[in-house]
Short mmCIF file of C-alpha atoms in Angstrom, two decimals:
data_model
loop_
_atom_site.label_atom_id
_atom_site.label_comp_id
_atom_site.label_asym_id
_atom_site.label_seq_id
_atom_site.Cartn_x
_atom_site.Cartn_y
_atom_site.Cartn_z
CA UNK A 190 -9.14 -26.35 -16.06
CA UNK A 191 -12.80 -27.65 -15.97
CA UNK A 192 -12.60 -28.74 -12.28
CA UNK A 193 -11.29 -25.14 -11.55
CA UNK A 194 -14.32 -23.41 -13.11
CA UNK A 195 -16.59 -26.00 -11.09
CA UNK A 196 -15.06 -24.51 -8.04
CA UNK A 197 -15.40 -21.03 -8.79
CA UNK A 198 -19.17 -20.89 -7.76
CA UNK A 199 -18.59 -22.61 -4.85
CA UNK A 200 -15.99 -20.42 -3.78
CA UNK A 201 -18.12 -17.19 -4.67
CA UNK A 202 -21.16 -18.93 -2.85
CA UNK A 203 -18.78 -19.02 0.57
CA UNK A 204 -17.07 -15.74 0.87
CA UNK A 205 -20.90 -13.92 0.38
CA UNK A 206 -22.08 -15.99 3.29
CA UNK A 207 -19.34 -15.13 5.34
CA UNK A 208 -19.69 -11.36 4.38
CA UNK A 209 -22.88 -11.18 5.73
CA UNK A 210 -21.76 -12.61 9.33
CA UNK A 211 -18.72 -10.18 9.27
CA UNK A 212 -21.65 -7.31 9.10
CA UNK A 213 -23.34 -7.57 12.46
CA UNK A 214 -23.22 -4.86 14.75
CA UNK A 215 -21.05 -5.72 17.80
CA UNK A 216 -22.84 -6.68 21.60
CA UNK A 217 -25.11 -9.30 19.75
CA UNK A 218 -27.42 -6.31 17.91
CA UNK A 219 -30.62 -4.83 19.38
CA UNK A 220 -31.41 -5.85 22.93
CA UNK A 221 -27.78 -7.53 23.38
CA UNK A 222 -26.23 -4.86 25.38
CA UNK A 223 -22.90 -4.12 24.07
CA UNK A 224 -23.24 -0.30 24.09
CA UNK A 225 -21.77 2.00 21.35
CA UNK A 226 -19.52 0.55 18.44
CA UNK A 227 -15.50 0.80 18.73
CA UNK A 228 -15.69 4.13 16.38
CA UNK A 229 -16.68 7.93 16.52
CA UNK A 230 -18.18 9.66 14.75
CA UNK A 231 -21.05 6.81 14.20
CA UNK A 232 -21.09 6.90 10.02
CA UNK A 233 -17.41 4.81 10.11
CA UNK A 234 -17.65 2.10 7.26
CA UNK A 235 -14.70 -0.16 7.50
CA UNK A 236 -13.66 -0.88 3.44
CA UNK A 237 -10.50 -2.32 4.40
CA UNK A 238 -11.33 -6.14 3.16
CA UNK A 239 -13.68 -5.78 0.70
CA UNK A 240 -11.04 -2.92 -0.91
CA UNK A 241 -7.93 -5.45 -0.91
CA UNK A 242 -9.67 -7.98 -2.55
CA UNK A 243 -10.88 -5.59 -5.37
CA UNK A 244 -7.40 -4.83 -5.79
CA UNK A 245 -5.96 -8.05 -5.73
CA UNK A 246 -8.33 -9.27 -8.66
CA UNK A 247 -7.84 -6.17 -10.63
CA UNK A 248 -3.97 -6.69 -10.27
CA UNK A 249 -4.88 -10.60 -11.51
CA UNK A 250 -6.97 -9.64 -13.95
CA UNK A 251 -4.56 -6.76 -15.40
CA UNK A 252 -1.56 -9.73 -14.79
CA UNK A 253 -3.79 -11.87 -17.33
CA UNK A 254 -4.15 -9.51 -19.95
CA UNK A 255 -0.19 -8.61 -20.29
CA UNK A 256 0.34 -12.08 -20.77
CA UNK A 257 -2.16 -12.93 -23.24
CA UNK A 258 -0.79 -10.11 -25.30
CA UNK A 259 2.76 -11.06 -25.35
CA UNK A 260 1.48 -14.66 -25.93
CA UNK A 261 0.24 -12.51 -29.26
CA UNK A 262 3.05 -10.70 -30.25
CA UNK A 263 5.16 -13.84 -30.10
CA UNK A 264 2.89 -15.80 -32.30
CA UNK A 265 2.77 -12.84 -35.11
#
């Protein structure tokens, strides 16, 4: 269990790195050419990834907590 929790920074550290490269602007930014982005109007926000992961924590976390509390019950 202690060389899991070691990871766990290390893990966080890498998927915010990556996050930021995901975030540029296609056509290389500002003076890259490229033209306008693949969407119209221009205020489209893709939440797709970030939105699964929040839901596959919360459905871990949730997951957690019914089992500690039958792990309760069945001691009482």
């Amino acid at each position: 269990m202690k060389k899991i929790l070691r990871y766990i920074p290390l893990v966080a550290i890498l998927f915010l790195a990556t996050s930021d490269l995901n975030a540029q602007p296609p056509g290389g930014g500002p003076g890259g050419g490229g033209g306008p982005g693949p969407c119209f109007p221009p205020p489209c926000v893709p939440i797709d990834g970030g939105l699964s992961w929040l839901l596959i924590a919360g459905a871990a976390y949730g997951g957690k907590k019914v089992y500690e509390m039958n792990q309760k019950k069945e001691d009482q």
